[in-house]
Coordinates of C-alpha atoms in Angstrom, one line a residue:
M1 CA -31.1 -15.6 -19.0
R2 CA -29.1 -18.2 -17.1
T3 CA -29.7 -20.9 -14.6
H4 CA -26.1 -21.3 -13.3
F5 CA -22.7 -19.8 -13.4
C6 CA -20.0 -21.4 -15.6
G7 CA -17.4 -21.9 -12.9
L8 CA -19.9 -23.5 -10.5
I9 CA -20.9 -26.5 -12.6
D10 CA -19.9 -29.7 -10.9
E11 CA -20.4 -33.5 -10.9
A12 CA -23.6 -33.3 -8.7
M13 CA -25.3 -31.7 -11.7
I14 CA -24.6 -34.4 -14.3
G15 CA -27.7 -35.1 -16.3
Q16 CA -29.2 -31.7 -15.7
T17 CA -30.1 -29.2 -18.4
V18 CA -28.5 -25.8 -17.7
T19 CA -28.4 -22.4 -19.4
L20 CA -25.1 -20.5 -19.1
C21 CA -24.0 -17.0 -20.2
G22 CA -20.5 -15.8 -20.7
W23 CA -17.6 -15.0 -23.0
T24 CA -15.8 -17.3 -25.4
D25 CA -12.4 -17.8 -23.8
V26 CA -11.2 -20.3 -26.4
A27 CA -13.1 -21.8 -29.4
R28 CA -11.6 -24.9 -31.1
N29 CA -13.0 -26.4 -34.3
L30 CA -11.5 -29.8 -34.6
G31 CA -13.6 -30.7 -37.7
G32 CA -15.7 -33.4 -36.2
L33 CA -16.2 -31.6 -32.9
C34 CA -16.2 -28.0 -31.6
F35 CA -15.0 -27.2 -28.1
I36 CA -15.7 -23.9 -26.4
D37 CA -14.3 -22.7 -23.1
L38 CA -17.1 -20.5 -21.8
R39 CA -16.0 -18.0 -19.1
D40 CA -17.9 -15.9 -16.6
H41 CA -16.8 -14.3 -13.3
E42 CA -16.9 -17.6 -11.5
G43 CA -14.6 -19.5 -13.9
I44 CA -14.6 -21.6 -17.1
V45 CA -16.5 -24.6 -18.2
Q46 CA -16.0 -26.6 -21.4
V47 CA -18.8 -26.7 -23.9
L48 CA -18.9 -29.5 -26.5
V49 CA -20.8 -29.3 -29.8
E50 CA -21.3 -32.5 -31.8
P51 CA -21.7 -32.4 -35.6
D52 CA -25.2 -34.0 -35.6
Q53 CA -26.4 -30.6 -34.2
A54 CA -25.8 -28.9 -37.5
E55 CA -27.2 -25.5 -36.7
V56 CA -25.5 -25.3 -33.3
F57 CA -22.3 -26.6 -34.9
A58 CA -22.4 -23.8 -37.5
V59 CA -22.7 -21.2 -34.8
A60 CA -19.9 -22.7 -32.7
A61 CA -17.6 -22.8 -35.8
S62 CA -18.1 -19.1 -36.4
L63 CA -17.1 -18.0 -32.9
G64 CA -14.2 -15.6 -32.1
Y65 CA -12.5 -14.6 -28.9
E66 CA -14.7 -12.7 -26.4
D67 CA -18.0 -13.3 -28.2
V68 CA -20.8 -13.1 -25.7
L69 CA -22.9 -16.3 -25.6
Q70 CA -25.9 -17.9 -24.1
V71 CA -25.5 -21.7 -24.1
E72 CA -28.1 -24.3 -23.2
G73 CA -27.2 -28.0 -22.8
V74 CA -26.8 -31.0 -20.6
V75 CA -24.1 -31.5 -18.0
R76 CA -22.1 -34.7 -18.5
A77 CA -18.8 -36.2 -17.3
R78 CA -15.7 -35.2 -19.3
H79 CA -13.8 -38.0 -21.0
S80 CA -10.5 -36.3 -20.2
V81 CA -10.3 -34.6 -16.8
N82 CA -8.7 -31.2 -16.5
D83 CA -7.4 -30.8 -13.0
K84 CA -6.4 -27.1 -13.6
I85 CA -10.0 -25.8 -13.4
K86 CA -12.7 -26.3 -10.9
T87 CA -15.1 -27.7 -13.5
G88 CA -12.5 -30.0 -15.0
K89 CA -14.5 -33.2 -14.5
V90 CA -17.7 -32.1 -16.4
E91 CA -18.7 -30.4 -19.6
I92 CA -21.8 -29.1 -21.3
L93 CA -23.2 -30.9 -24.3
A94 CA -24.7 -28.0 -26.2
S95 CA -28.2 -28.1 -27.7
R96 CA -28.5 -24.4 -28.4
I97 CA -26.0 -21.5 -28.7
T98 CA -27.1 -17.9 -29.0
I99 CA -24.6 -15.2 -29.9
L100 CA -25.6 -12.2 -27.7
N101 CA -22.9 -9.9 -29.0
K102 CA -20.0 -10.3 -31.5
A103 CA -16.7 -9.0 -30.3
A104 CA -14.5 -6.9 -32.6
P105 CA -10.9 -8.0 -33.1
L106 CA -9.1 -7.6 -29.8
P107 CA -6.2 -5.2 -29.1
F108 CA -4.8 -8.0 -26.9
H109 CA -5.8 -11.4 -25.8
A110 CA -6.6 -12.4 -22.2
H111 CA -3.7 -14.9 -22.2
E112 CA -1.2 -12.5 -23.6
N113 CA 1.3 -10.5 -21.5
A114 CA 0.2 -7.1 -22.8
G115 CA 1.9 -3.9 -21.7
E116 CA 0.4 -1.9 -18.8
E117 CA -0.5 1.1 -21.0
T118 CA -2.5 -1.2 -23.3
R119 CA -4.2 -2.9 -20.4
L120 CA -5.2 0.4 -18.8
K121 CA -6.5 1.8 -22.1
Y122 CA -8.7 -1.3 -22.5
R123 CA -9.3 -1.8 -18.8
Y124 CA -12.7 -3.5 -19.4
L125 CA -10.8 -6.3 -21.3
D126 CA -8.0 -6.4 -18.8
L127 CA -10.5 -6.8 -15.9
R128 CA -12.1 -9.8 -17.7
R129 CA -8.9 -11.8 -17.3
P130 CA -9.1 -14.5 -14.6
E131 CA -6.1 -13.2 -12.8
M132 CA -7.5 -9.7 -12.6
Q133 CA -10.9 -11.1 -11.5
R134 CA -9.1 -13.0 -8.7
M135 CA -7.4 -9.8 -7.5
Q136 CA -10.5 -7.7 -7.6
R137 CA -12.5 -10.4 -5.7
T138 CA -9.7 -10.5 -3.1
R139 CA -10.3 -6.8 -2.5
I140 CA -14.1 -7.3 -2.4
Q141 CA -13.7 -10.1 0.2
L142 CA -11.4 -7.9 2.2
V143 CA -13.9 -5.1 2.4
Q144 CA -16.8 -7.5 3.2
S145 CA -14.8 -9.0 6.0
L146 CA -13.9 -5.6 7.5
R147 CA -17.5 -4.5 7.5
R148 CA -18.7 -7.7 9.1
W149 CA -16.1 -7.3 11.9
L150 CA -16.8 -3.7 12.5
D151 CA -20.6 -3.9 12.4
A152 CA -20.6 -6.7 14.9
R153 CA -18.6 -4.6 17.4
G154 CA -20.7 -1.5 17.4
F155 CA -18.7 0.7 15.1
Q156 CA -20.9 3.2 13.3
D157 CA -20.5 3.7 9.6
I158 CA -20.7 7.5 9.1
E159 CA -20.1 9.4 5.9
T160 CA -18.0 12.6 6.0
P161 CA -17.9 15.3 3.3
I162 CA -16.1 15.0 0.0
L163 CA -16.3 18.7 -0.6
T164 CA -14.4 20.3 2.3
K165 CA -11.8 22.9 3.3
A166 CA -8.3 23.0 2.0
T167 CA -5.6 21.9 4.4
P168 CA -2.0 23.3 4.7
E169 CA -0.1 20.2 5.6
G170 CA 0.8 17.0 3.7
A171 CA 0.4 16.7 -0.1
R172 CA -1.3 19.2 -2.4
D173 CA -5.1 19.3 -2.3
F174 CA -7.3 18.8 -5.3
L175 CA -9.4 22.0 -5.6
V176 CA -13.0 22.3 -6.8
P177 CA -14.3 25.8 -7.8
A178 CA -17.4 26.9 -6.0
R179 CA -19.8 28.2 -8.6
M180 CA -22.0 29.9 -6.1
H181 CA -19.1 31.5 -4.4
P182 CA -16.9 33.2 -7.1
G183 CA -13.2 33.0 -6.4
E184 CA -13.6 30.4 -3.6
F185 CA -12.8 26.7 -3.7
Y186 CA -13.6 23.4 -2.0
A187 CA -10.9 20.8 -1.6
L188 CA -11.3 17.0 -1.9
P189 CA -10.3 15.4 1.4
Q190 CA -6.8 13.9 1.9
S191 CA -8.4 12.2 4.9
P192 CA -11.5 12.5 7.0
Q193 CA -9.2 13.3 9.9
L194 CA -10.9 16.5 11.3
F195 CA -14.4 15.3 10.7
K196 CA -13.9 12.0 12.6
Q197 CA -12.4 13.9 15.5
I198 CA -15.4 16.2 15.6
L199 CA -17.6 13.0 15.6
M200 CA -15.9 12.0 18.8
V201 CA -16.7 15.4 20.3
A202 CA -20.2 14.9 19.1
G203 CA -20.4 11.7 21.2
F204 CA -20.5 8.9 18.5
D205 CA -17.8 7.0 20.4
R206 CA -16.8 4.4 17.7
Y207 CA -16.7 5.5 14.0
Y208 CA -15.6 3.9 10.8
Q209 CA -15.8 4.6 7.1
I210 CA -14.5 3.1 3.9
A211 CA -13.4 6.5 2.8
R212 CA -12.3 7.8 -0.6
C213 CA -9.3 10.2 -0.2
F214 CA -7.4 12.4 -2.7
R215 CA -3.8 13.6 -2.8
D216 CA -2.3 15.5 -5.7
E217 CA 1.2 13.9 -5.4
A218 CA 3.6 12.0 -7.5
L219 CA 2.5 8.4 -8.3
R220 CA 4.4 5.2 -7.9
A221 CA 3.5 1.5 -7.5
D222 CA 1.9 2.0 -4.0
R223 CA 0.5 5.5 -4.5
Q224 CA -2.6 6.8 -6.5
L225 CA -4.2 10.2 -6.7
E226 CA -7.4 8.8 -5.3
F227 CA -7.3 5.9 -2.9
T228 CA -9.5 4.1 -0.4
Q229 CA -8.8 3.7 3.3
L230 CA -10.6 2.2 6.3
D231 CA -10.9 5.2 8.7
M232 CA -11.6 4.6 12.4
E233 CA -11.8 6.7 15.5
F234 CA -12.5 5.8 19.2
A235 CA -13.4 8.0 22.2
F236 CA -12.0 7.5 25.7
V237 CA -9.0 5.4 24.6
R238 CA -5.3 5.1 25.1
E239 CA -2.8 3.7 22.5
R240 CA -3.2 0.1 23.5
D241 CA -7.0 0.3 23.4
V242 CA -6.8 1.2 19.7
Q243 CA -3.9 -1.1 18.9
D244 CA -5.3 -4.2 20.6
T245 CA -8.7 -3.8 18.9
V246 CA -7.5 -3.3 15.4
E247 CA -4.8 -6.0 15.7
G248 CA -7.6 -8.5 16.4
M249 CA -9.5 -7.1 13.3
I250 CA -6.5 -7.6 11.0
R251 CA -5.9 -11.1 12.3
T252 CA -9.6 -12.0 11.6
I253 CA -9.6 -10.7 8.1
F254 CA -6.4 -12.5 7.1
K255 CA -7.9 -15.7 8.5
E256 CA -11.2 -15.2 6.6
V257 CA -9.8 -14.0 3.3
M258 CA -6.4 -15.8 3.2
E259 CA -6.6 -18.7 5.6
V260 CA -3.5 -17.1 7.2
D261 CA -2.8 -17.1 11.0
L262 CA -0.9 -13.9 11.9
A263 CA 1.2 -13.6 15.1
D264 CA -0.7 -13.1 18.3
P265 CA 0.3 -10.7 19.6
F266 CA 2.1 -8.6 17.0
P267 CA 5.7 -7.8 18.0
R268 CA 6.4 -4.1 18.9
L269 CA 9.3 -1.8 18.1
T270 CA 9.8 1.8 19.0
W271 CA 10.6 4.1 16.1
A272 CA 14.1 4.6 17.5
E273 CA 14.7 0.9 17.7
A274 CA 13.4 0.2 14.3
M275 CA 15.7 2.8 12.8
R276 CA 18.7 1.5 14.7
R277 CA 18.2 -2.1 13.9
Y278 CA 16.7 -2.0 10.4
G279 CA 17.2 1.6 9.1
S280 CA 13.5 1.9 8.4
D281 CA 10.3 2.8 10.2
K282 CA 8.5 0.1 8.3
P283 CA 11.0 -2.8 8.6
D284 CA 10.5 -6.1 6.7
L285 CA 11.0 -8.7 9.4
R286 CA 11.1 -11.5 6.9
I287 CA 14.7 -10.5 6.3
D288 CA 16.8 -11.7 9.2
L289 CA 19.5 -9.1 8.8
E290 CA 20.2 -6.2 11.2
L291 CA 22.3 -3.1 11.2
V292 CA 25.0 -2.7 13.9
D293 CA 26.3 0.6 15.2
V294 CA 30.1 0.7 15.3
A295 CA 30.9 4.4 15.8
E296 CA 32.7 3.7 19.1
L297 CA 35.0 1.2 17.4
V298 CA 36.1 3.6 14.6
T299 CA 36.8 6.8 16.5
N300 CA 40.6 6.1 16.6
S301 CA 40.9 5.0 13.0
E302 CA 42.4 7.2 10.3
F303 CA 39.4 7.0 8.0
K304 CA 38.0 10.5 8.1
V305 CA 34.6 9.5 6.8
F306 CA 34.1 7.3 9.8
T307 CA 35.7 9.6 12.4
D308 CA 33.7 12.6 11.3
A309 CA 30.4 10.8 11.6
A310 CA 31.4 9.2 14.9
A311 CA 32.3 12.6 16.4
N312 CA 29.0 14.1 15.2
P313 CA 26.2 13.9 17.8
D314 CA 23.7 13.5 14.9
G315 CA 26.0 11.1 13.0
R316 CA 26.0 7.4 12.5
V317 CA 28.4 4.6 11.4
A318 CA 26.5 1.5 10.7
A319 CA 27.4 -2.0 9.4
L320 CA 25.4 -4.6 7.6
R321 CA 26.7 -8.2 7.5
V322 CA 25.9 -10.2 4.3
P323 CA 26.1 -14.0 5.0
K324 CA 28.1 -15.7 2.3
G325 CA 28.6 -12.2 0.7
A326 CA 32.3 -12.8 0.1
A327 CA 31.3 -14.4 -3.2
L328 CA 30.1 -11.0 -4.5
S329 CA 32.1 -9.7 -7.4
R330 CA 33.5 -6.2 -7.4
K331 CA 30.9 -5.2 -10.0
Q332 CA 28.1 -6.5 -7.7
I333 CA 29.6 -4.5 -4.8
D334 CA 29.7 -1.4 -7.0
D335 CA 26.1 -2.0 -8.0
Y336 CA 25.1 -2.1 -4.3
A337 CA 27.0 1.2 -3.8
A338 CA 25.0 2.7 -6.7
H339 CA 21.8 1.6 -5.2
A340 CA 22.7 3.1 -1.8
A341 CA 23.6 6.3 -3.5
K342 CA 20.0 6.7 -4.7
Y343 CA 19.1 7.1 -1.0
G344 CA 21.8 9.5 -0.1
A345 CA 25.0 7.4 0.3
K346 CA 28.3 9.0 -0.8
G347 CA 30.0 5.6 -0.8
L348 CA 30.0 2.2 0.8
A349 CA 33.0 0.7 2.6
Y350 CA 33.3 -3.0 2.9
I351 CA 35.2 -5.9 4.4
K352 CA 35.3 -9.4 2.7
R353 CA 36.4 -12.5 4.6
G354 CA 37.0 -15.5 2.3
D355 CA 36.1 -19.1 3.0
N356 CA 39.8 -19.5 4.0
G357 CA 39.7 -16.6 6.4
E358 CA 41.6 -14.2 4.1
V359 CA 40.4 -10.6 4.6
T360 CA 40.1 -8.0 1.8
S361 CA 39.1 -4.5 2.5
P362 CA 39.9 -1.0 1.1
I363 CA 39.6 0.5 4.7
A364 CA 41.9 -2.0 6.5
K365 CA 44.9 0.3 6.1
F366 CA 43.2 3.0 8.2
F367 CA 43.0 0.8 11.3
A368 CA 45.4 -0.6 13.8
E369 CA 45.5 -4.4 13.7
D370 CA 43.7 -4.9 17.0
A371 CA 41.1 -2.3 16.3
F372 CA 40.3 -3.9 12.9
A373 CA 40.0 -7.3 14.5
A374 CA 37.6 -5.8 17.1
L375 CA 35.5 -4.2 14.4
M376 CA 35.2 -7.6 12.5
Q377 CA 34.2 -9.3 15.8
A378 CA 31.6 -6.7 16.6
V379 CA 29.8 -7.1 13.3
G380 CA 30.0 -10.9 13.5
L381 CA 32.1 -11.4 10.3
E382 CA 32.6 -15.1 9.6
N383 CA 34.5 -16.9 6.9
G384 CA 32.6 -16.4 3.6
D385 CA 30.9 -13.2 4.7
L386 CA 31.0 -9.6 3.6
V387 CA 30.1 -6.5 5.6
F388 CA 29.0 -3.1 4.3
F389 CA 29.6 0.1 6.2
G390 CA 27.8 3.5 5.9
A391 CA 28.7 6.7 7.6
G392 CA 27.3 10.2 7.8
D393 CA 24.1 11.9 9.1
Y394 CA 22.1 9.6 11.2
K395 CA 18.9 9.8 9.2
V396 CA 20.7 9.6 5.8
V397 CA 22.7 6.6 6.9
S398 CA 19.6 4.8 8.3
D399 CA 17.8 5.5 5.0
F400 CA 20.5 4.1 2.6
M401 CA 21.5 1.2 4.9
G402 CA 17.9 0.3 5.3
A403 CA 17.4 0.3 1.5
L404 CA 20.6 -1.7 1.1
R405 CA 19.4 -4.3 3.6
L406 CA 16.2 -4.8 1.6
K407 CA 18.0 -5.2 -1.7
V408 CA 20.6 -7.5 -0.2
G409 CA 17.9 -9.7 1.3
K410 CA 15.9 -9.9 -1.9
D411 CA 18.9 -10.5 -4.2
N412 CA 20.3 -13.2 -2.0
G413 CA 17.1 -15.2 -1.3
L414 CA 17.0 -14.1 2.3
V415 CA 13.3 -13.1 2.3
Q416 CA 11.2 -15.7 4.2
D417 CA 8.0 -17.0 2.8
A418 CA 5.9 -15.7 5.7
W419 CA 3.7 -12.9 7.0
K420 CA 5.5 -10.7 9.5
P421 CA 3.4 -8.0 11.1
L422 CA 4.5 -5.6 13.8
W423 CA 3.7 -2.3 15.5
V424 CA 6.1 0.7 15.3
T425 CA 5.4 3.1 18.1
D426 CA 6.8 6.3 19.8
F427 CA 7.4 8.2 16.6
P428 CA 9.1 11.6 16.8
M429 CA 6.6 14.4 17.2
F430 CA 8.4 16.7 14.7
E431 CA 10.9 16.7 11.8
W432 CA 13.1 19.7 11.1
D433 CA 12.6 21.0 7.5
A434 CA 15.9 22.7 6.7
E435 CA 14.6 24.3 3.5
A436 CA 11.5 25.8 5.2
Q437 CA 13.4 26.4 8.4
R438 CA 10.6 25.1 10.6
Y439 CA 9.3 21.9 12.2
V440 CA 6.8 19.7 10.3
A441 CA 4.6 17.0 11.8
L442 CA 5.9 13.5 11.3
H443 CA 2.3 12.1 11.3
H444 CA 0.0 15.1 11.2
P445 CA -0.5 18.2 13.3
F446 CA -3.4 16.7 15.3
T447 CA -1.2 13.9 16.9
A448 CA -0.8 14.2 20.6
P449 CA 2.7 14.5 22.2
A450 CA 3.7 12.0 24.8
V451 CA 4.0 14.9 27.3
D452 CA 1.0 16.7 28.7
D453 CA 3.0 19.8 29.7
I454 CA 3.1 22.5 26.9
D455 CA 6.2 24.2 28.3
D456 CA 8.0 20.9 28.3
L457 CA 7.0 20.3 24.7
R458 CA 8.2 23.7 23.6
A459 CA 11.5 23.2 25.5
H460 CA 12.2 19.8 24.0
A461 CA 10.5 20.0 20.6
K462 CA 13.6 18.5 18.8
T463 CA 13.4 15.3 20.8
A464 CA 9.7 15.2 21.6
V465 CA 8.0 11.8 21.1
S466 CA 4.4 11.6 19.8
R467 CA 1.6 9.1 20.6
G468 CA 1.6 7.9 17.0
Y469 CA 1.8 4.3 15.9
D470 CA 1.9 2.4 12.6
M471 CA 1.0 -1.2 11.7
V472 CA 3.6 -2.7 9.4
L473 CA 3.3 -5.9 7.4
N474 CA 6.2 -7.4 5.4
G475 CA 7.9 -4.0 5.0
N476 CA 4.7 -2.1 4.1
E477 CA 3.0 0.4 6.3
I478 CA -0.6 -0.8 6.1
G479 CA -2.1 1.4 8.9
G480 CA -1.1 4.6 10.7
G481 CA -2.7 6.3 13.6
S482 CA -2.3 8.2 16.9
I483 CA -3.9 9.5 20.0
R484 CA -5.2 12.9 19.1
I485 CA -4.8 16.3 20.8
H486 CA -8.1 16.9 22.7
R487 CA -7.2 20.1 24.5
P488 CA -7.4 23.4 22.5
E489 CA -4.4 24.9 24.4
M490 CA -2.1 22.0 23.3
Q491 CA -3.4 22.1 19.8
S492 CA -2.6 25.8 19.5
A493 CA 0.9 25.2 20.9
V494 CA 1.5 22.5 18.3
F495 CA 0.3 24.8 15.6
E496 CA 2.7 27.4 16.9
L497 CA 5.7 25.0 16.8
L498 CA 4.8 24.1 13.3
G499 CA 4.9 27.7 12.2
I500 CA 1.1 28.1 12.0
G501 CA 0.4 31.4 13.7
A502 CA -2.8 32.1 15.7
E503 CA -4.5 34.0 12.8
E504 CA -3.7 31.3 10.3
A505 CA -4.8 28.6 12.7
E506 CA -8.1 30.3 13.3
A507 CA -8.7 30.8 9.6
K508 CA -8.0 27.2 8.7
F509 CA -8.8 25.2 11.8
G510 CA -11.0 27.5 13.8
F511 CA -13.9 25.1 13.7
L512 CA -11.7 22.4 15.2
L513 CA -10.3 24.6 18.0
D514 CA -13.9 25.7 18.8
A515 CA -15.0 22.1 19.0
L516 CA -12.2 21.2 21.3
K517 CA -13.4 23.9 23.8
Y518 CA -16.7 22.2 24.3
G519 CA -15.9 19.0 26.2
A520 CA -13.8 17.0 23.7
P521 CA -13.1 13.5 25.1
P522 CA -9.6 11.9 24.9
H523 CA -9.7 10.1 21.5
G524 CA -7.6 8.3 19.0
G525 CA -7.8 6.3 15.8
I526 CA -6.1 4.8 12.8
A527 CA -6.5 4.5 9.1
F528 CA -5.7 1.4 7.0
G529 CA -4.8 1.5 3.3
I530 CA -7.4 -0.8 1.6
D531 CA -5.5 -0.7 -1.7
R532 CA -2.2 -1.7 -0.1
I533 CA -3.7 -4.5 2.0
A534 CA -5.5 -5.9 -1.0
A535 CA -2.3 -5.8 -3.1
L536 CA -0.5 -7.8 -0.4
M537 CA -3.3 -10.3 -0.2
A538 CA -3.4 -10.6 -3.9
G539 CA 0.3 -11.1 -4.2
T540 CA 1.0 -8.1 -6.4
E541 CA 3.5 -5.3 -6.0
S542 CA 1.3 -2.7 -7.6
I543 CA -1.9 -1.3 -6.1
R544 CA -3.0 -0.6 -9.7
D545 CA -3.8 -4.3 -10.0
V546 CA -6.4 -4.2 -7.2
I547 CA -8.0 -0.8 -8.2
P548 CA -10.6 -1.3 -10.9
F549 CA -9.8 2.0 -12.7
P550 CA -6.4 3.3 -11.6
K551 CA -4.4 6.2 -13.0
T552 CA -1.0 5.8 -14.7
T553 CA 2.2 7.0 -13.2
T554 CA 1.6 10.2 -15.2
A555 CA -1.7 10.7 -13.4
Q556 CA -3.9 9.9 -16.4
C557 CA -6.8 7.6 -17.1
L558 CA -6.0 6.1 -20.5
M559 CA -9.5 4.6 -20.9
T560 CA -11.5 7.8 -20.5
G561 CA -8.8 10.3 -21.4
A562 CA -8.9 12.2 -18.1
P563 CA -7.7 14.8 -17.3
S564 CA -9.0 16.7 -20.3
P565 CA -9.5 20.4 -21.4
I566 CA -12.8 22.1 -20.3
P567 CA -14.7 24.4 -22.7
D568 CA -14.3 28.1 -22.0
A569 CA -18.1 28.4 -21.4
Q570 CA -18.0 25.8 -18.7
L571 CA -15.0 27.5 -17.1
A572 CA -16.8 30.8 -17.1
E573 CA -19.6 29.3 -15.1
V574 CA -17.2 28.6 -12.2
H575 CA -15.3 31.9 -12.7
I576 CA -12.1 30.2 -13.8
Q577 CA -9.7 31.4 -16.5
V578 CA -6.9 29.1 -17.6
R579 CA -3.4 30.6 -18.0
P580 CA -1.6 29.5 -21.2
K581 CA 1.1 27.0 -20.7
K582 CA 4.6 28.4 -20.3
Q583 CA 6.9 27.7 -23.3
D584 CA 10.0 25.7 -22.5

């Protein structure tokens, strides 16, 4: 039906007769002439219709937005060049226009800033927009680049099951009733984790998969119920073997897709250092601000909030200097305190130092003069600066001061226009869940501890370090992985520490424990969030923009109406009866 794409017409084709197909982006009837901006997935080209072509002119004059057209005509040079589009030096002088389909009146126009709900309900129209086409193509190029890189290096693309066994850790599973096994269920995979480990036991050595994964959890800008990850696993490796390999891969795809040269090598931080300096295990290194621990300098003060935290082995007193922050008003300071409160802060103390050196602080009265001077010196407070202080439980303080650091950086133009990757390593093996009164795995229960001795792990579970690692880019975790447990005795010990008894472990993970008995090699891997990387590359904060058909924050597909009720007859086939909703 066509000889060329609209967006690829250029000056080398002047004089040629071409046939194009696409949508009417804009149609302008100027009385003596008709101009049509014809759009396809490659871009826009201007079509000119002159009045001496009466039949063609009549068709052109009748066009509306998004009508589907076939246009035949001759390529010629434009009288007025449009530098904003690739085809801006040429146009098509139409000799024939065929309307392939008339479009109904649009719920929104491609050049309007429609609300997200409207865009998602009419996603097919939203995806026609050039900006959305650009973002989807960025994602496509990303996946193509990844596959080329992996295939060229001997990684084997192996599919793992979508219908699998429910897991007890992490987010809730999506369950699928098994019609042929009444009362039993499959689960959709949160990750191919166990299958890829078993592939290493099976001797496949280097595996990858562009895998669809499912988690029944609350949605936000960087989370969806179903998502896509690049899943990888390696046999006979240590941490650096995995990290060095995938670091090269990420550098390559950013060069191919974005023409961006990432650091070589990526900087590295341990988890403990990242939390101490940035209050986050995914620090944004584009912001050149760091937290400073000042507990030792406040122990003799009369400020109880500080002294209690300083005396607590699990406490922290941290400071964040804001360059030129003395210009902040009291309202702005209160707004930052409110932001920190969302992450657990019970308040923020501060010191201001004016351009003339005058110091203002609600906590100055609690310090001896020399101690207060030492505190200001330790945090690097200069004329015109402000410093915030947070005190309390170490993790809580790290969380809210880390969040404060990000907001201060963004609000005050301190975020560099750059790409800043890094590795975060040596994560804690476990976190203590006070509500459940047990340990939970920080990564997942199949991550190997740094120690090989089971008795040592049991004795020091609270401080145990794992062989886990994350790749972070501009404050976003884009990949997470670890060296896995390959000995069944260690895996059983970790299950025990996580409160998973022998009987439960056998019922849920017996197939894995059996596989580890039969010559499992040391192995490790990593998974990268395709949606998250694509969003970073496309320059959008929401992964919904790079997913063709995403769900809303209320977990709905507005276009299809999913989820939806199922008829009783169909439910009966899978032995399901729906309980009535509880009345509020």
